[in-house]
PDB file of C-alpha atoms in Angstrom:
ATOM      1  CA  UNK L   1     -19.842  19.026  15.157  1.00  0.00           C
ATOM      2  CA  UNK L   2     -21.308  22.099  13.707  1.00  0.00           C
ATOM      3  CA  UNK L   3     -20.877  23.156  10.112  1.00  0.00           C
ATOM      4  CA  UNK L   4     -19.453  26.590  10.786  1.00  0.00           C
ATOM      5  CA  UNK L   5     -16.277  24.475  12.359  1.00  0.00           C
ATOM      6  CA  UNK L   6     -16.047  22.085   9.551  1.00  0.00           C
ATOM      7  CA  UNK L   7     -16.151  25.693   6.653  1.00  0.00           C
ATOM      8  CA  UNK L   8     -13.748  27.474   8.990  1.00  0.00           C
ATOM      9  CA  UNK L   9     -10.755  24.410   9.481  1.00  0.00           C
ATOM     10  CA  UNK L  10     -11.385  23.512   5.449  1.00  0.00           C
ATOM     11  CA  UNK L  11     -11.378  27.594   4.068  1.00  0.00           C
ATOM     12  CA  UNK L  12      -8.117  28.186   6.260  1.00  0.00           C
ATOM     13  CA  UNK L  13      -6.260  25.401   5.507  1.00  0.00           C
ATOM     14  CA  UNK L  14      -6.693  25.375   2.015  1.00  0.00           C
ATOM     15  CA  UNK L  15      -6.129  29.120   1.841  1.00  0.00           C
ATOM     16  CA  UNK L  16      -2.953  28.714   4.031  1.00  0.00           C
ATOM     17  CA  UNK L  17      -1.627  26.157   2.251  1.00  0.00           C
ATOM     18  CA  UNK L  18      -2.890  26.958  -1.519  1.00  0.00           C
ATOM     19  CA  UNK L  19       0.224  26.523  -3.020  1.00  0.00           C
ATOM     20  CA  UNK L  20       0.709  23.307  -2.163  1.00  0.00           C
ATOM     21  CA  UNK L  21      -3.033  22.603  -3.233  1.00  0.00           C
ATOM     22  CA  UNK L  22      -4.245  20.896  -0.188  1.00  0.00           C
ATOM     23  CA  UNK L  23      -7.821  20.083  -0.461  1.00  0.00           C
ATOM     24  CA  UNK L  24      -9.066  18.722   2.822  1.00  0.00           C
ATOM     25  CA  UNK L  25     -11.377  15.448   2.709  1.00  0.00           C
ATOM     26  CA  UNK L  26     -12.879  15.493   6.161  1.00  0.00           C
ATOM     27  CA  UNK L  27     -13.334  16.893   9.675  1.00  0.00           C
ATOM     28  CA  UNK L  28     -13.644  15.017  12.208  1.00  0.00           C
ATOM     29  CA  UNK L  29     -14.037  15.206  16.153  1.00  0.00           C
ATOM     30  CA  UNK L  30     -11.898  13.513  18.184  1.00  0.00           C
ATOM     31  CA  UNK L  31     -11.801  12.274  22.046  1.00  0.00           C
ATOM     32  CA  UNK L  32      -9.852  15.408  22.980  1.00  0.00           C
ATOM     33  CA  UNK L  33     -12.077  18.820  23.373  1.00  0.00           C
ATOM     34  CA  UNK L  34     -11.313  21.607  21.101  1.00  0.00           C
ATOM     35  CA  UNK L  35      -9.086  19.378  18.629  1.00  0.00           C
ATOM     36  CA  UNK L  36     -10.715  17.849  15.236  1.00  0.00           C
ATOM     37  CA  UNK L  37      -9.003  15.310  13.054  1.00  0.00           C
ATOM     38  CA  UNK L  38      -8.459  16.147   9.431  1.00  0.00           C
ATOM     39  CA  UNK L  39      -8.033  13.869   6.195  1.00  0.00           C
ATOM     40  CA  UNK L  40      -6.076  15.610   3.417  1.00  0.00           C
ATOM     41  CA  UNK L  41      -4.841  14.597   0.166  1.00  0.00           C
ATOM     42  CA  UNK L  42      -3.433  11.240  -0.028  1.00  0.00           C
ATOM     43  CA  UNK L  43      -5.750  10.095   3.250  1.00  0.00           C
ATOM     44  CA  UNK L  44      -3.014  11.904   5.701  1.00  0.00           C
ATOM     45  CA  UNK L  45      -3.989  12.367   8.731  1.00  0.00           C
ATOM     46  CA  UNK L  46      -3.283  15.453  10.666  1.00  0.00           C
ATOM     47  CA  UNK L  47      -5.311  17.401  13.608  1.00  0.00           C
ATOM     48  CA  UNK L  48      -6.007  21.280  14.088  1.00  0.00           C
ATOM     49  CA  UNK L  49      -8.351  23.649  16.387  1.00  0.00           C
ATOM     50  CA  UNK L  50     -11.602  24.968  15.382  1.00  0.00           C
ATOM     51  CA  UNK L  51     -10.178  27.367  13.246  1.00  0.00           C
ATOM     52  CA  UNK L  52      -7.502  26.025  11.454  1.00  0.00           C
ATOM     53  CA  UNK L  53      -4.818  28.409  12.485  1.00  0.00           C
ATOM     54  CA  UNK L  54      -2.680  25.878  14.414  1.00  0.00           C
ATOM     55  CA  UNK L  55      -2.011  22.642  13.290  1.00  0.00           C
ATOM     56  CA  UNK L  56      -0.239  19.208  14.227  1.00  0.00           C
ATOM     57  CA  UNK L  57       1.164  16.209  11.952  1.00  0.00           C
ATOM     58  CA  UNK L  58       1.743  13.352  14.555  1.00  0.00           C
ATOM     59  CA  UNK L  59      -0.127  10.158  16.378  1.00  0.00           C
ATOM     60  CA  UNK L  60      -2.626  10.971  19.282  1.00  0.00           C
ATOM     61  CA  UNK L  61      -2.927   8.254  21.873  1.00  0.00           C
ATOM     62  CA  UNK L  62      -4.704   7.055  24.343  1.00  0.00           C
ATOM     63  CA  UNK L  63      -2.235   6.441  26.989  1.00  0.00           C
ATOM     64  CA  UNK L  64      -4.795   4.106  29.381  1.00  0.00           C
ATOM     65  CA  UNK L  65      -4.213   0.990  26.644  1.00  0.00           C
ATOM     66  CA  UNK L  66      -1.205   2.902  24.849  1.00  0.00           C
ATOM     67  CA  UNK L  67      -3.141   2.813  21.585  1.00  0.00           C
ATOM     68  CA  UNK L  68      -2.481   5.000  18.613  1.00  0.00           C
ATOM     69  CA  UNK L  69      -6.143   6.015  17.820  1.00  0.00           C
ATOM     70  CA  UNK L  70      -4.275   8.032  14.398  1.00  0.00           C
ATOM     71  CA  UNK L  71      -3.092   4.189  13.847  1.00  0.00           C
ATOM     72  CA  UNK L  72      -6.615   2.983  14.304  1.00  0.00           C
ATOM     73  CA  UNK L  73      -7.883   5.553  12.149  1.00  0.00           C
ATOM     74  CA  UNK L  74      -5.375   5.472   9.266  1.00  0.00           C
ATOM     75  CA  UNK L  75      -6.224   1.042   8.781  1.00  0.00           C
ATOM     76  CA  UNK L  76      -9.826   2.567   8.540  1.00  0.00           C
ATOM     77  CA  UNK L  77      -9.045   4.895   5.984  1.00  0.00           C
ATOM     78  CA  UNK L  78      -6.589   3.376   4.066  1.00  0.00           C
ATOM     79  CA  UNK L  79      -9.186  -0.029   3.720  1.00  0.00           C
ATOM     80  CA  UNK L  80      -9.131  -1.717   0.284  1.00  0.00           C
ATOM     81  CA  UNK L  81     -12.067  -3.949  -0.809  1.00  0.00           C
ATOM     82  CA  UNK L  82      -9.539  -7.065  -1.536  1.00  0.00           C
ATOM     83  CA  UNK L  83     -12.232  -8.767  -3.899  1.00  0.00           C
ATOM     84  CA  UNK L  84     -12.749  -5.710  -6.112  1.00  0.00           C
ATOM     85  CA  UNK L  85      -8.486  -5.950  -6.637  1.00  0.00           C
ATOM     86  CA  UNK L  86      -8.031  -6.636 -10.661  1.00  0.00           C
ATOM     87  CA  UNK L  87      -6.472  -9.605  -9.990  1.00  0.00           C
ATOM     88  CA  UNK L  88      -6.263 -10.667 -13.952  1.00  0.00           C
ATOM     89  CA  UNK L  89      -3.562  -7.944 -14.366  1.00  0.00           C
ATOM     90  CA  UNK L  90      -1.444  -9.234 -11.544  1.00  0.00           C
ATOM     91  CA  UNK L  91       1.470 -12.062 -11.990  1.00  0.00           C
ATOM     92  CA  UNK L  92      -0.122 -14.650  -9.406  1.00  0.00           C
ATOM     93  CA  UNK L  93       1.626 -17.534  -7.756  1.00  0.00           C
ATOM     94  CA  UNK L  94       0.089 -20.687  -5.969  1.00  0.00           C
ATOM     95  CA  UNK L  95       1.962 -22.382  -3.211  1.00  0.00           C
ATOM     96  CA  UNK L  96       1.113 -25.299  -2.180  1.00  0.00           C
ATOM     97  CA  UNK L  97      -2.562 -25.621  -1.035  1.00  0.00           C
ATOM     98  CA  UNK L  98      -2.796 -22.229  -1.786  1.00  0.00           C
ATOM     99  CA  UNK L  99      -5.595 -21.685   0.950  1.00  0.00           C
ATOM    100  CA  UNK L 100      -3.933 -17.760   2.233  1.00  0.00           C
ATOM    101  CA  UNK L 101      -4.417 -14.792  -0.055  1.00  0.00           C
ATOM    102  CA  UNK L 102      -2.693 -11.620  -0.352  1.00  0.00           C
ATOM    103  CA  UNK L 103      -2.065  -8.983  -2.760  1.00  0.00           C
ATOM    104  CA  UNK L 104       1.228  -7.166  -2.749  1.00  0.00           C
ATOM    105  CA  UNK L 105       2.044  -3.845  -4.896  1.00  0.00           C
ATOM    106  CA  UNK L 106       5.911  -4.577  -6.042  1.00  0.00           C
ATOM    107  CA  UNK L 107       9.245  -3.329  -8.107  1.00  0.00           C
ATOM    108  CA  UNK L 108      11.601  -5.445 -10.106  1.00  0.00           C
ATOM    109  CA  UNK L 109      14.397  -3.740  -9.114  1.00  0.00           C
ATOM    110  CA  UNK L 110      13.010  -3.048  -5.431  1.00  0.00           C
ATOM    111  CA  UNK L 111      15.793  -4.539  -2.692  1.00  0.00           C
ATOM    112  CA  UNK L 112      13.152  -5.234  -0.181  1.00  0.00           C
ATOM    113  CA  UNK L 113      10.115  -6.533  -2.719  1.00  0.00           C
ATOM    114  CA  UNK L 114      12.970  -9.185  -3.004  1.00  0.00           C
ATOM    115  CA  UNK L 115      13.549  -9.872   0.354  1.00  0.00           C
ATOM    116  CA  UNK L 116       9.880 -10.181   1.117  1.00  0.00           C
ATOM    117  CA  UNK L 117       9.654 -13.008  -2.101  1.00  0.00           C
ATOM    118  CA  UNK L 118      12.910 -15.065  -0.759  1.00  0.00           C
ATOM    119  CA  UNK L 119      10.041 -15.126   2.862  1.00  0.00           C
ATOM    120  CA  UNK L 120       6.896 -16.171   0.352  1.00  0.00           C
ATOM    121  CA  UNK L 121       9.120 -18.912  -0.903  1.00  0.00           C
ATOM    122  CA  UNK L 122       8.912 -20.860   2.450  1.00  0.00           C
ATOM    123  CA  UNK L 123       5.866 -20.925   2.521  1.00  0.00           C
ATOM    124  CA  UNK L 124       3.457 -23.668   1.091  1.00  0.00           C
ATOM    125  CA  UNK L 125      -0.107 -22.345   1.831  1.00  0.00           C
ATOM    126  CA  UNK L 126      -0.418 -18.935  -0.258  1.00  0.00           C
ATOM    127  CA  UNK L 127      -1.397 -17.422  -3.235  1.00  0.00           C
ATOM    128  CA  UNK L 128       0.377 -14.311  -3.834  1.00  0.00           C
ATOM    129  CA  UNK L 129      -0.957 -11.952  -6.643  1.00  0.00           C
ATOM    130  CA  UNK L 130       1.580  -9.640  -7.527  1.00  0.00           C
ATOM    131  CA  UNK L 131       0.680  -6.170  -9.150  1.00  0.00           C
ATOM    132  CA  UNK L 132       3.855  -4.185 -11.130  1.00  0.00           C
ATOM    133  CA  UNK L 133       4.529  -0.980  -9.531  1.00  0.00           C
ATOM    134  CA  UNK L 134       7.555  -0.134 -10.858  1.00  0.00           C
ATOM    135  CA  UNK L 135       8.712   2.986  -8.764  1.00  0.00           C
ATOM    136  CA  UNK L 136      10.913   4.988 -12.035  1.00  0.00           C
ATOM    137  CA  UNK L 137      12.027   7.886  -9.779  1.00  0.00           C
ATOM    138  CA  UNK L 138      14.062   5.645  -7.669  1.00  0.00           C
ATOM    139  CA  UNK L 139      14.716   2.617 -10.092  1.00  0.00           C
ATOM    140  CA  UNK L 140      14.491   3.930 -13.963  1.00  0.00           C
ATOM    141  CA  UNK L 141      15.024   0.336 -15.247  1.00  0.00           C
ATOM    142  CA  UNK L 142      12.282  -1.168 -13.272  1.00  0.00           C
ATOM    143  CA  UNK L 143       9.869  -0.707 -15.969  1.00  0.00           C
ATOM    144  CA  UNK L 144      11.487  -1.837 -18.564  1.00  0.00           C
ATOM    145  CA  UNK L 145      12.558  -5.112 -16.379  1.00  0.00           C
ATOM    146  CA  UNK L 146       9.063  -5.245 -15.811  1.00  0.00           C
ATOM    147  CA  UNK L 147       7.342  -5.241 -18.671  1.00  0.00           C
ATOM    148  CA  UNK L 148       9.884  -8.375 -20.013  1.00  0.00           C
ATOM    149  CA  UNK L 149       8.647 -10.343 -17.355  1.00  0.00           C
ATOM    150  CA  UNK L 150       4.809  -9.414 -18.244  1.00  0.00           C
ATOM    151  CA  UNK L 151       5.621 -10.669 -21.809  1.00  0.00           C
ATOM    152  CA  UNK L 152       7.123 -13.587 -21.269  1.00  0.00           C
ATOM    153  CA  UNK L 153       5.958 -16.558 -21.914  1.00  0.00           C
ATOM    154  CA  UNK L 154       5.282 -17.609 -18.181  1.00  0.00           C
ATOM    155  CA  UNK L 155       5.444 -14.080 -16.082  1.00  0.00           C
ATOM    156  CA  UNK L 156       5.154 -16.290 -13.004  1.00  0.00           C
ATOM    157  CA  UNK L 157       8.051 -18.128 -13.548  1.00  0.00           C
ATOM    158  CA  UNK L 158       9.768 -15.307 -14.672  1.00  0.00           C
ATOM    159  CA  UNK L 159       9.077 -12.951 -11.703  1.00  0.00           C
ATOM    160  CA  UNK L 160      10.025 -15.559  -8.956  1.00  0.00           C
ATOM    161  CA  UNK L 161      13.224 -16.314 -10.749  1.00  0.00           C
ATOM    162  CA  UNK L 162      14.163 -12.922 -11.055  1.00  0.00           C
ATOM    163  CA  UNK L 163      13.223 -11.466  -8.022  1.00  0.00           C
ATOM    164  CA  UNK L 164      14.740 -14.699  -5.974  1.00  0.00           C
ATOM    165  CA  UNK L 165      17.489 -15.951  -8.159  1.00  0.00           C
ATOM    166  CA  UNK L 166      18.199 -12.745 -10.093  1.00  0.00           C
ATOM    167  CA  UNK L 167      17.752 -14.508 -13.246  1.00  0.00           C
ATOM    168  CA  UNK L 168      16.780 -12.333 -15.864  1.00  0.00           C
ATOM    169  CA  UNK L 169      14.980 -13.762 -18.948  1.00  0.00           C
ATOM    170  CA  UNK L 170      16.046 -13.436 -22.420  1.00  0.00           C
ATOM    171  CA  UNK L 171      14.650 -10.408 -24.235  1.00  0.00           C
ATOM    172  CA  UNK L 172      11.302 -10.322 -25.758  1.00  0.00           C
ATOM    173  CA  UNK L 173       9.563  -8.018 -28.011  1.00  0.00           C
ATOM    174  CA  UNK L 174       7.580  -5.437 -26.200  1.00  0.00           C
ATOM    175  CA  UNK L 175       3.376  -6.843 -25.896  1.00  0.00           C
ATOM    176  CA  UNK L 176       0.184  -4.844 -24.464  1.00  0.00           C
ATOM    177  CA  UNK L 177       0.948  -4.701 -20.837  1.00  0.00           C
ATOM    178  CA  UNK L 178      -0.561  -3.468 -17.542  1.00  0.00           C
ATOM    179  CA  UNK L 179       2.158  -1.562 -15.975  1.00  0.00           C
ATOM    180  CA  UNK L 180       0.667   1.907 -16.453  1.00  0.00           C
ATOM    181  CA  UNK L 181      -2.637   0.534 -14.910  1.00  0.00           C
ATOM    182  CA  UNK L 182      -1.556  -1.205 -12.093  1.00  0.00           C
ATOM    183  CA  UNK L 183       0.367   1.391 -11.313  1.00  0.00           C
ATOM    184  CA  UNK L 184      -1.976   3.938 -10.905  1.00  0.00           C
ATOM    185  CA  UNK L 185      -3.849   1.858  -8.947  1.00  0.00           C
ATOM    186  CA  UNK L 186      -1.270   1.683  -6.275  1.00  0.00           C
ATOM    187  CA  UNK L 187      -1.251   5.027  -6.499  1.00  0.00           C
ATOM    188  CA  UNK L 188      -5.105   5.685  -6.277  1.00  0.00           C
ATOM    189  CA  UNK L 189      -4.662   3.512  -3.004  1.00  0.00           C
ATOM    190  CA  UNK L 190      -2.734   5.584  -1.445  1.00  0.00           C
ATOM    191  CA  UNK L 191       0.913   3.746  -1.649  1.00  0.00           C
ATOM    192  CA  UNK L 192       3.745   5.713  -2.311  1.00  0.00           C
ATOM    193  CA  UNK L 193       6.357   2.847  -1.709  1.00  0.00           C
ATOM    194  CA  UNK L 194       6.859  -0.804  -2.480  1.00  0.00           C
ATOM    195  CA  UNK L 195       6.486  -3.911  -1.165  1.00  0.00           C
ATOM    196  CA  UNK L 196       3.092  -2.719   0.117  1.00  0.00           C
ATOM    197  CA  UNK L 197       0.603  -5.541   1.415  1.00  0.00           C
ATOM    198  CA  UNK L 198      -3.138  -5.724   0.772  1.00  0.00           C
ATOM    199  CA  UNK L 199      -4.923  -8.332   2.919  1.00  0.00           C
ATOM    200  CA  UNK L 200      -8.269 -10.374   2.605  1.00  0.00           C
ATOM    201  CA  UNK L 201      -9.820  -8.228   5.170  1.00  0.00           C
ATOM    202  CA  UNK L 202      -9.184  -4.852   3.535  1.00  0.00           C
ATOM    203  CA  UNK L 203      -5.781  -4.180   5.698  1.00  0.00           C
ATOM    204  CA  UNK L 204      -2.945  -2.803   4.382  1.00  0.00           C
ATOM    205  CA  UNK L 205       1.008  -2.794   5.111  1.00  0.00           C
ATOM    206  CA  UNK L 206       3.953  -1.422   4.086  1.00  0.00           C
ATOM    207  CA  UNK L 207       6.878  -2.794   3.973  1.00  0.00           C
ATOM    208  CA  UNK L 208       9.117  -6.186   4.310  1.00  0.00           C
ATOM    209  CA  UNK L 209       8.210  -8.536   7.187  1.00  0.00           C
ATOM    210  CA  UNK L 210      10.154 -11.993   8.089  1.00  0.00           C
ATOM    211  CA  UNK L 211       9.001 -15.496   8.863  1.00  0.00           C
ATOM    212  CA  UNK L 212       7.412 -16.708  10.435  1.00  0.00           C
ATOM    213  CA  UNK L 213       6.162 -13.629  11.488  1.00  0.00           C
ATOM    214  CA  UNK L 214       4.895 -13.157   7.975  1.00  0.00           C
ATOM    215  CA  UNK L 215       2.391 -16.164   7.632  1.00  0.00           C
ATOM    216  CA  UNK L 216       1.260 -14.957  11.136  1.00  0.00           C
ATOM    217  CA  UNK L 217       0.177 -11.421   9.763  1.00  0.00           C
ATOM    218  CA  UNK L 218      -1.183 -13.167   6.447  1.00  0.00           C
ATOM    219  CA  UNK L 219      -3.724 -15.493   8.901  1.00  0.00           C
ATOM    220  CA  UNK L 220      -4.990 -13.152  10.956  1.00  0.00           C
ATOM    221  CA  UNK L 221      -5.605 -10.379   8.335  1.00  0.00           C
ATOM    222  CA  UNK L 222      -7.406 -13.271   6.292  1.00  0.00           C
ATOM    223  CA  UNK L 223     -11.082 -11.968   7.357  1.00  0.00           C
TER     224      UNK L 223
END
């Protein structure tokens, strides 16, 4: 792919859509003659001729093995190096043997970050390390429910009766706390909602799954 392509799709994008201050990331060729892939702000994923005038937000697939190659792409993209996670700031919780690992970005006051802990209790064979991304916009006590769990004097214990019992603890003064940190990581990865999933092998997920579908997606995203 030539250079004059990848200057004329970035200058006309970002000039089209200045006031929404897209910056584009990448160009990219795809399969398909004539169309390029595109990674904006945020890692979105959207494709465009060679000159940026026309544009499309949606998944292209290859219809011989009905694969979504903007799926494929997007797990690429979207990889996070699971053993660089700061997992002293996260509230973490051993099951059993402990022997599956995952990281999951989570609210206090989040309906389905609850849902997905009632699944993690069945399980005996995990360690869960859970980082506080209290979403404010959509739940403005989350932080503060948060950040009495982080100061208690077992968060653990705290977290998985609240979030599984709805047991609040009793109130404690405020301490040094990583919300605002963990937070911004989520956001620096890319996730605008909670419960979202990091995996072993760099995958991510968003969203609530069941058992024993659940422990299924844990093992095989383990490497």
């Amino acid at each position: 792919m030539s250079d004059e392509i990848t200057k004329a799709i970035t200058t006309t994008l970002e000039r089209n859509y200045a006031d929404q201050k897209l910056k584009v990331e990448s160009v990219s060729t795809t399969p398909v003659a004539g169309l390029y892939e595109i990674v904006v702000n945020g890692k979105q994923i959207a494709y465009t001729d060679a000159t940026g005038q026309y544009m499309f937000v949606g998944d292209l697939i290859q219809t011989d093995i009905a694969k979504s190659l903007t799926e494929e792409r997007k797990a690429v993209l979207n990889a996070v190096d699971f053993n660089k996670l700061p997992f002293d700031l996260a509230i973490k919780e051993v099951r059993g043997n402990g022997e599956l690992k995952i990281a999951v970005f989570s609210d206090a006051d989040c309906p389905f970050c609850k849902r997905l802990e009632h699944e993690f209790a069945k399980m005996t064979n995990v360690t869960i390390y859970n980082f506080m991304m209290p979403l404010t916009s959509l739940h403005p006590d989350a932080t503060r429910k948060t950040v009495q769990i982080l100061c208690q004097p077992d968060p653990t214990k705290a977290w998985t009766e609240w979030m599984r019992e709805g047991k609040m603890p009793p109130q404690v003064p405020v301490c040094d706390n990583p919300v605002d940190e963990t937070t911004s990581l989520g956001e620096q990865l890319g996730f605008h909602g909670t419960p979202a999933i990091v995996f072993p092998n760099g995958r991510t997920q968003a969203g609530y799954t069941p058992m024993p579908q659940l422990e299924k997606i844990i093992k095989d995203n383990q490497k």
